[in-house]
Amino acid sequence: MNENVRPADMKRINTIENAQAFIESQLTALRAQIGSGKVLLALSGGVDSSVVAALLVKAVGQQLTCVHVNHGLMRKGESEQVVDVFRRRFGANLVYVDAADRFLGKLEGVSDPEQKRKIIGGEFIRVFEEEARKLEGIGFLAQGTIYPDIIESDGVKAHHNVGGLPDDMRFELVEPLKLLYKDEVRVVGAALGLPDDMVNRQPFPGPGLGVRCIGAITRDRLEAVRESDAILREEFAAHGLDKKVWQYFTVVPDFRSTGVKDGKRSFEWPVIVRAVNTVDAMTATVEQLPWELMQTLTARITSEVKGVNRVLYDLTPKPCATIEWE
Ligand code: XMP
């Protein structure tokens, strides 16, 4: 039997009850695999790595070390939530690395999107490696690989943009979710007691807000992306759209336009709002937002976000546009 193939008779996990059964069988399997060994996990706070962390804490407790690298390109409040949920509520052994200055330093003046992705991915693996080297006796590396990763990309987590760890750091892999689809991972997360907004989190690219701060990243423009994204998420939640729309975010391009603020001429950035629906991210349609919401977003973003004087809505489906701007 190929352990990377989902058995034909494997039941769909779609209720808390059958998620509990999956969790029980995984706890047994994880304890059998890991024994008294030590496990390392890169915990981004995305759905998959969060569910793996929650499962492993239950299975092996302090034998697990989670490393959360804050690359400075996270959404507002996200790193704080990871620390709060896993350290305080789950009692996990969590190393928090604030690497924002390091990443932003490397990215200074770099405008090519693929180059930006390479720098972020490469730096991520270096920071993770440094943290791993500080720990002793690690034998296992846990990963949030899910079934679509196995089917679509030969078991490599899609879009991670990171190379592997060096040869002297080859650990045995622990991949408890590798036969599950995304919706099943969410049910398992809920059954493990992860917060609702973590379990139902929209997809977030590995390079984070870095690909939404167009061109060469500057701290002030990055702050405008982060603050406008936070307002968008708040308003989508208030309008019940957070569970309906597949992915929604803001983009701040690297040009400015003329406006008037407080009776004076302003020359500031626009914020572009994007909200799309898709099944597989290969094609996407644009969500038809209520006019009242668009007005609220415009009013809030132009008054609350520093350096912004205009709000635009991106009406372009994929194709011909991609979902992200870079
Ligand atoms: P595009 O822009 O290609 O995006 O239509 C399709 C989906 O992939 C996500 N995306 C990424 N995810 N690293 C990631 O982890 C990346 O470099 C990356 N680029 C795009 C995007 O957010 C969307 O969900």
Short mmCIF file of C-alpha atoms and ligand atoms in Angstrom, two decimals:
data_model
loop_
_atom_site.label_atom_id
_atom_site.label_comp_id
_atom_site.label_asym_id
_atom_site.label_seq_id
_atom_site.Cartn_x
_atom_site.Cartn_y
_atom_site.Cartn_z
CA MET A 1 0.00 0.00 0.00
CA ASN A 2 1.36 3.42 -0.97
CA GLU A 3 1.09 5.58 2.14
CA ASN A 4 0.78 8.69 -0.03
CA VAL A 5 -2.43 7.51 -1.67
CA ARG A 6 -5.74 8.15 0.00
CA PRO A 7 -7.51 4.78 0.40
CA ALA A 8 -10.70 4.56 -1.67
CA ASP A 9 -12.73 3.69 1.43
CA MET A 10 -11.39 6.56 3.57
CA LYS A 11 -14.41 8.47 4.92
CA ARG A 12 -14.72 12.19 4.31
CA ILE A 13 -14.09 14.14 7.54
CA ASN A 14 -17.05 16.48 7.69
CA THR A 15 -18.32 16.42 11.26
CA ILE A 16 -16.72 17.09 14.63
CA GLU A 17 -17.43 13.43 15.51
CA ASN A 18 -15.49 11.91 12.64
CA ALA A 19 -12.78 14.55 13.13
CA GLN A 20 -12.48 13.28 16.72
CA ALA A 21 -12.02 9.74 15.42
CA PHE A 22 -9.29 10.95 13.04
CA ILE A 23 -7.59 12.83 15.89
CA GLU A 24 -7.63 9.77 18.16
CA SER A 25 -6.08 7.54 15.48
CA GLN A 26 -3.45 10.19 14.66
CA LEU A 27 -2.48 10.64 18.31
CA THR A 28 -1.74 6.91 18.47
CA ALA A 29 0.15 6.94 15.17
CA LEU A 30 2.17 10.06 16.08
CA ARG A 31 3.18 8.64 19.46
CA ALA A 32 4.23 5.40 17.77
CA GLN A 33 6.31 7.24 15.17
CA ILE A 34 7.94 9.79 17.46
CA GLY A 35 8.40 7.73 20.63
CA SER A 36 10.53 9.85 22.98
CA GLY A 37 12.05 11.82 20.08
CA LYS A 38 12.00 15.56 19.53
CA VAL A 39 10.02 17.26 16.77
CA LEU A 40 10.48 20.62 15.09
CA LEU A 41 7.74 22.56 13.26
CA ALA A 42 7.78 25.84 11.33
CA LEU A 43 4.51 27.38 12.51
CA SER A 44 3.35 30.15 10.19
CA GLY A 45 -0.11 30.47 11.71
CA GLY A 46 -1.78 29.31 8.48
CA VAL A 47 -4.44 26.63 8.77
CA ASP A 48 -2.26 23.63 7.94
CA SER A 49 0.71 24.31 10.20
CA SER A 50 -1.61 25.40 13.03
CA VAL A 51 -3.56 22.15 12.88
CA VAL A 52 -0.32 20.13 12.82
CA ALA A 53 0.92 22.08 15.86
CA ALA A 54 -2.30 21.50 17.79
CA LEU A 55 -2.25 17.77 16.98
CA LEU A 56 1.40 17.38 17.96
CA VAL A 57 1.03 19.27 21.24
CA LYS A 58 -1.73 16.83 22.14
CA ALA A 59 0.35 13.84 21.02
CA VAL A 60 3.81 14.60 22.37
CA GLY A 61 3.54 17.84 24.41
CA GLN A 62 6.92 19.38 25.17
CA GLN A 63 8.76 17.07 22.77
CA LEU A 64 7.51 19.49 20.10
CA THR A 65 9.24 22.80 19.43
CA CYS A 66 7.38 25.24 17.17
CA VAL A 67 9.31 28.05 15.52
CA HIS A 68 7.34 31.08 14.37
CA VAL A 69 9.33 33.39 12.13
CA ASN A 70 7.83 36.87 11.88
CA HIS A 71 9.26 38.12 8.60
CA GLY A 72 7.68 41.53 9.03
CA LEU A 73 5.26 40.78 6.20
CA MET A 74 2.50 39.25 8.32
CA ARG A 75 -0.98 40.70 8.55
CA LYS A 76 -1.85 42.92 11.49
CA GLY A 77 -2.14 40.94 14.73
CA GLU A 78 -1.29 37.60 13.16
CA SER A 79 2.02 36.83 14.87
CA GLU A 80 0.60 37.99 18.19
CA GLN A 81 -2.30 35.56 17.73
CA VAL A 82 0.05 32.64 16.97
CA VAL A 83 1.97 33.32 20.20
CA ASP A 84 -1.20 33.80 22.21
CA VAL A 85 -2.97 30.68 20.96
CA PHE A 86 -0.06 28.27 21.04
CA ARG A 87 1.94 29.46 24.04
CA ARG A 88 -0.84 30.56 26.32
CA ARG A 89 -3.81 28.39 25.36
CA PHE A 90 -2.08 25.20 24.19
CA GLY A 91 1.00 25.49 26.43
CA ALA A 92 3.24 24.71 23.45
CA ASN A 93 6.96 25.13 23.39
CA LEU A 94 7.16 28.04 20.92
CA VAL A 95 10.19 29.98 19.75
CA TYR A 96 9.15 33.38 18.40
CA VAL A 97 11.68 34.99 16.10
CA ASP A 98 11.22 38.66 15.25
CA ALA A 99 13.16 38.82 12.00
CA ALA A 100 11.36 41.82 10.48
CA ASP A 101 14.42 44.08 10.31
CA ARG A 102 16.48 41.33 8.75
CA PHE A 103 13.96 40.61 5.99
CA LEU A 104 13.20 44.26 5.27
CA GLY A 105 16.93 45.01 5.13
CA LYS A 106 17.50 42.29 2.51
CA LEU A 107 14.52 43.48 0.51
CA GLU A 108 15.56 47.12 0.44
CA GLY A 109 15.54 48.49 -3.11
CA VAL A 110 14.50 45.14 -4.66
CA SER A 111 11.58 45.62 -7.05
CA ASP A 112 11.46 42.45 -9.16
CA PRO A 113 8.63 40.20 -7.85
CA GLU A 114 10.44 36.90 -8.36
CA GLN A 115 13.59 38.30 -6.77
CA LYS A 116 11.52 39.45 -3.79
CA ARG A 117 10.02 35.94 -3.47
CA LYS A 118 13.49 34.36 -3.63
CA ILE A 119 14.87 36.64 -0.95
CA ILE A 120 11.91 36.03 1.37
CA GLY A 121 11.96 32.24 0.83
CA GLY A 122 15.75 31.99 1.13
CA GLU A 123 15.92 34.15 4.24
CA PHE A 124 13.09 32.19 5.81
CA ILE A 125 14.94 28.91 5.49
CA ARG A 126 18.15 30.50 6.86
CA VAL A 127 16.38 31.87 9.94
CA PHE A 128 14.66 28.52 10.49
CA GLU A 129 17.95 26.66 10.10
CA GLU A 130 19.67 28.95 12.63
CA GLU A 131 16.92 28.28 15.17
CA ALA A 132 17.03 24.53 14.47
CA ARG A 133 20.80 24.47 15.09
CA LYS A 134 20.29 26.01 18.55
CA LEU A 135 18.12 23.04 19.54
CA GLU A 136 19.57 19.71 20.55
CA GLY A 137 18.49 16.23 19.62
CA ILE A 138 15.84 17.03 17.02
CA GLY A 139 14.99 13.87 15.10
CA PHE A 140 11.77 14.81 13.34
CA LEU A 141 10.50 17.63 11.16
CA ALA A 142 6.73 18.13 11.11
CA GLN A 143 5.07 19.64 8.06
CA GLY A 144 1.57 20.74 7.17
CA THR A 145 1.56 18.88 3.86
CA ILE A 146 -2.01 18.20 2.73
CA TYR A 147 -3.36 15.87 0.02
CA PRO A 148 -3.50 18.48 -2.79
CA ASP A 149 0.23 19.14 -2.16
CA ILE A 150 0.90 15.44 -2.72
CA ILE A 151 -1.24 15.25 -5.85
CA GLU A 152 -0.24 18.56 -7.42
CA SER A 153 3.36 19.01 -6.54
CA ASP A 154 4.99 15.72 -5.70
CA GLY A 155 4.58 16.18 -1.99
CA VAL A 156 6.27 19.57 -1.89
CA LYS A 157 4.09 22.13 -0.25
CA ALA A 158 2.84 24.25 -3.12
CA HIS A 159 4.05 27.82 -3.44
CA HIS A 160 6.34 27.75 -0.44
CA ASN A 161 9.15 29.36 -2.39
CA VAL A 162 11.74 27.96 -0.03
CA GLY A 163 14.60 25.64 -0.71
CA GLY A 164 15.21 22.73 1.66
CA LEU A 165 17.34 22.54 4.77
CA PRO A 166 21.00 21.63 4.20
CA ASP A 167 22.05 17.98 3.89
CA ASP A 168 23.33 17.68 7.46
CA MET A 169 19.86 18.57 8.72
CA ARG A 170 17.80 15.79 7.24
CA PHE A 171 15.09 14.85 9.71
CA GLU A 172 12.43 12.17 9.52
CA LEU A 173 9.22 13.80 8.29
CA VAL A 174 6.01 13.88 10.31
CA GLU A 175 3.03 14.71 8.09
CA PRO A 176 -0.24 13.88 9.86
CA LEU A 177 -2.47 15.77 7.37
CA LYS A 178 -1.04 14.40 4.16
CA LEU A 179 -4.17 12.48 3.18
CA LEU A 180 -6.62 15.27 4.01
CA TYR A 181 -8.30 17.87 1.84
CA LYS A 182 -8.39 21.48 3.00
CA ASP A 183 -12.01 21.41 4.17
CA GLU A 184 -11.21 18.34 6.28
CA VAL A 185 -8.19 20.07 7.82
CA ARG A 186 -10.51 22.90 8.89
CA VAL A 187 -12.93 20.49 10.59
CA VAL A 188 -10.04 18.80 12.40
CA GLY A 189 -8.77 22.25 13.49
CA ALA A 190 -12.19 23.13 14.91
CA ALA A 191 -12.36 19.79 16.74
CA LEU A 192 -8.93 20.50 18.25
CA GLY A 193 -10.23 23.79 19.65
CA LEU A 194 -8.39 26.23 17.40
CA PRO A 195 -10.08 29.66 17.14
CA ASP A 196 -12.62 30.07 14.37
CA ASP A 197 -10.72 32.82 12.54
CA MET A 198 -7.59 30.66 12.47
CA VAL A 199 -9.43 27.60 11.18
CA ASN A 200 -11.30 29.52 8.49
CA ARG A 201 -8.39 31.70 7.52
CA GLN A 202 -8.22 32.68 3.85
CA PRO A 203 -5.14 31.59 1.89
CA PHE A 204 -2.15 33.84 2.55
CA PRO A 205 0.91 33.67 0.30
CA GLY A 206 4.25 32.65 1.83
CA PRO A 207 5.82 36.03 0.91
CA GLY A 208 2.91 37.64 2.77
CA LEU A 209 2.21 41.34 2.38
CA GLY A 210 5.54 41.60 0.53
CA VAL A 211 3.85 40.85 -2.83
CA ARG A 212 1.06 43.32 -2.05
CA CYS A 213 3.45 46.21 -1.46
CA ILE A 214 4.25 46.60 -5.13
CA GLY A 215 7.84 47.12 -6.28
CA ALA A 216 10.57 47.92 -3.78
CA ILE A 217 9.10 47.59 -0.28
CA THR A 218 9.26 50.61 2.00
CA ARG A 219 8.21 50.53 5.64
CA ASP A 220 5.64 53.30 5.28
CA ARG A 221 3.96 51.72 2.26
CA LEU A 222 4.05 48.29 3.92
CA GLU A 223 2.27 49.84 6.90
CA ALA A 224 -0.39 51.20 4.51
CA VAL A 225 -0.90 47.66 3.12
CA ARG A 226 -1.15 46.20 6.64
CA GLU A 227 -3.54 48.84 8.00
CA SER A 228 -5.81 48.82 4.93
CA ASP A 229 -5.88 45.00 4.98
CA ALA A 230 -6.95 45.10 8.64
CA ILE A 231 -9.80 47.51 7.82
CA LEU A 232 -10.88 45.32 4.90
CA ARG A 233 -10.94 42.20 7.09
CA GLU A 234 -12.90 44.02 9.79
CA GLU A 235 -15.52 45.27 7.32
CA PHE A 236 -15.80 41.91 5.56
CA ALA A 237 -16.42 40.23 8.91
CA ALA A 238 -19.00 42.88 9.85
CA HIS A 239 -20.82 42.26 6.54
CA GLY A 240 -20.66 38.45 6.81
CA LEU A 241 -18.40 38.25 3.77
CA ASP A 242 -15.42 36.69 5.54
CA LYS A 243 -16.88 33.21 5.23
CA LYS A 244 -18.27 33.77 1.73
CA VAL A 245 -15.40 35.29 -0.25
CA TRP A 246 -12.42 33.03 -0.98
CA GLN A 247 -9.64 35.62 -0.83
CA TYR A 248 -9.68 39.37 -0.20
CA PHE A 249 -6.86 41.79 0.38
CA THR A 250 -5.46 45.21 -0.38
CA VAL A 251 -2.55 46.25 -2.57
CA VAL A 252 -0.55 49.47 -2.44
CA PRO A 253 1.23 50.31 -5.72
CA ASP A 254 4.43 52.32 -5.89
CA PHE A 255 2.96 55.46 -7.42
CA ARG A 256 1.03 58.38 -6.07
CA SER A 257 -1.79 60.59 -7.32
CA THR A 258 -3.07 64.05 -6.55
CA GLY A 259 -5.85 64.63 -4.06
CA VAL A 260 -7.18 67.20 -1.60
CA LYS A 261 -7.14 66.64 2.14
CA ASP A 262 -8.06 69.19 4.83
CA GLY A 263 -8.27 71.88 2.17
CA LYS A 264 -4.71 71.19 1.02
CA ARG A 265 -3.30 69.42 -2.02
CA SER A 266 -2.09 65.90 -1.27
CA PHE A 267 0.09 63.58 -3.28
CA GLU A 268 -0.41 60.09 -1.89
CA TRP A 269 -0.83 56.38 -2.72
CA PRO A 270 -3.99 54.63 -3.82
CA VAL A 271 -5.17 51.43 -2.08
CA ILE A 272 -6.50 48.74 -4.42
CA VAL A 273 -9.08 46.34 -3.01
CA ARG A 274 -9.27 42.80 -4.41
CA ALA A 275 -11.91 40.18 -3.53
CA VAL A 276 -12.16 36.98 -5.54
CA ASN A 277 -13.84 33.60 -5.58
CA THR A 278 -12.32 30.45 -6.96
CA VAL A 279 -12.26 26.70 -6.53
CA ASP A 280 -8.65 25.91 -7.35
CA ALA A 281 -6.99 29.36 -7.78
CA MET A 282 -6.39 28.59 -11.48
CA THR A 283 -9.29 30.84 -12.49
CA ALA A 284 -11.14 33.36 -10.34
CA THR A 285 -14.16 35.63 -10.50
CA VAL A 286 -14.60 38.96 -8.76
CA GLU A 287 -17.03 39.31 -5.85
CA GLN A 288 -19.77 41.86 -6.45
CA LEU A 289 -19.46 44.02 -3.34
CA PRO A 290 -22.38 46.06 -2.00
CA TRP A 291 -22.02 49.74 -2.92
CA GLU A 292 -22.51 50.78 0.71
CA LEU A 293 -19.56 48.59 1.74
CA MET A 294 -17.35 50.09 -0.97
CA GLN A 295 -18.22 53.55 0.30
CA THR A 296 -17.47 52.59 3.89
CA LEU A 297 -14.15 51.06 2.85
CA THR A 298 -13.21 54.18 0.89
CA ALA A 299 -14.12 56.49 3.77
CA ARG A 300 -12.31 54.42 6.39
CA ILE A 301 -9.17 53.69 4.39
CA THR A 302 -8.66 57.28 3.21
CA SER A 303 -9.19 58.68 6.69
CA GLU A 304 -7.48 56.00 8.83
CA VAL A 305 -4.53 54.89 6.72
CA LYS A 306 -1.57 57.24 6.59
CA GLY A 307 -0.41 58.32 3.13
CA VAL A 308 -3.49 57.19 1.20
CA ASN A 309 -5.89 59.46 -0.72
CA ARG A 310 -7.72 57.11 -3.11
CA VAL A 311 -9.39 53.67 -3.06
CA LEU A 312 -9.89 51.52 -6.18
CA TYR A 313 -11.68 48.20 -6.72
CA ASP A 314 -10.03 45.67 -9.01
CA LEU A 315 -12.72 44.28 -11.35
CA THR A 316 -10.50 41.90 -13.29
CA PRO A 317 -11.09 38.14 -13.27
CA LYS A 318 -8.33 35.51 -13.61
CA PRO A 319 -7.52 35.25 -16.47
CA CYS A 320 -6.48 37.76 -17.68
CA ALA A 321 -5.22 39.05 -14.33
CA THR A 322 -3.69 36.85 -11.64
CA ILE A 323 -5.14 36.97 -8.13
CA GLU A 324 -2.08 38.68 -6.64
CA TRP A 325 -0.63 41.79 -8.26
CA GLU A 326 2.92 40.48 -8.35
P1 XMP B 1 -2.07 34.02 -8.50
O1 XMP B 1 -1.63 35.40 -8.14
O2 XMP B 1 -0.99 33.19 -9.15
O3 XMP B 1 -2.38 33.30 -7.11
O4 XMP B 1 -3.35 33.99 -9.29
C1 XMP B 1 -3.00 32.05 -6.93
C2 XMP B 1 -2.98 31.73 -5.45
O5 XMP B 1 -1.65 31.49 -5.03
C3 XMP B 1 -1.29 32.43 -4.01
N1 XMP B 1 0.10 32.84 -4.26
C4 XMP B 1 1.15 32.44 -3.52
N2 XMP B 1 1.21 31.64 -2.44
N3 XMP B 1 3.56 31.95 -2.40
C5 XMP B 1 2.45 31.42 -1.87
O6 XMP B 1 2.53 30.70 -0.86
C6 XMP B 1 3.57 32.76 -3.49
O7 XMP B 1 4.62 33.23 -3.95
C7 XMP B 1 2.29 33.01 -4.09
N4 XMP B 1 1.90 33.74 -5.16
C8 XMP B 1 0.56 33.62 -5.25
C9 XMP B 1 -2.25 33.58 -4.14
O8 XMP B 1 -2.42 34.28 -2.91
C10 XMP B 1 -3.51 32.86 -4.57
O9 XMP B 1 -4.17 32.29 -3.48
#
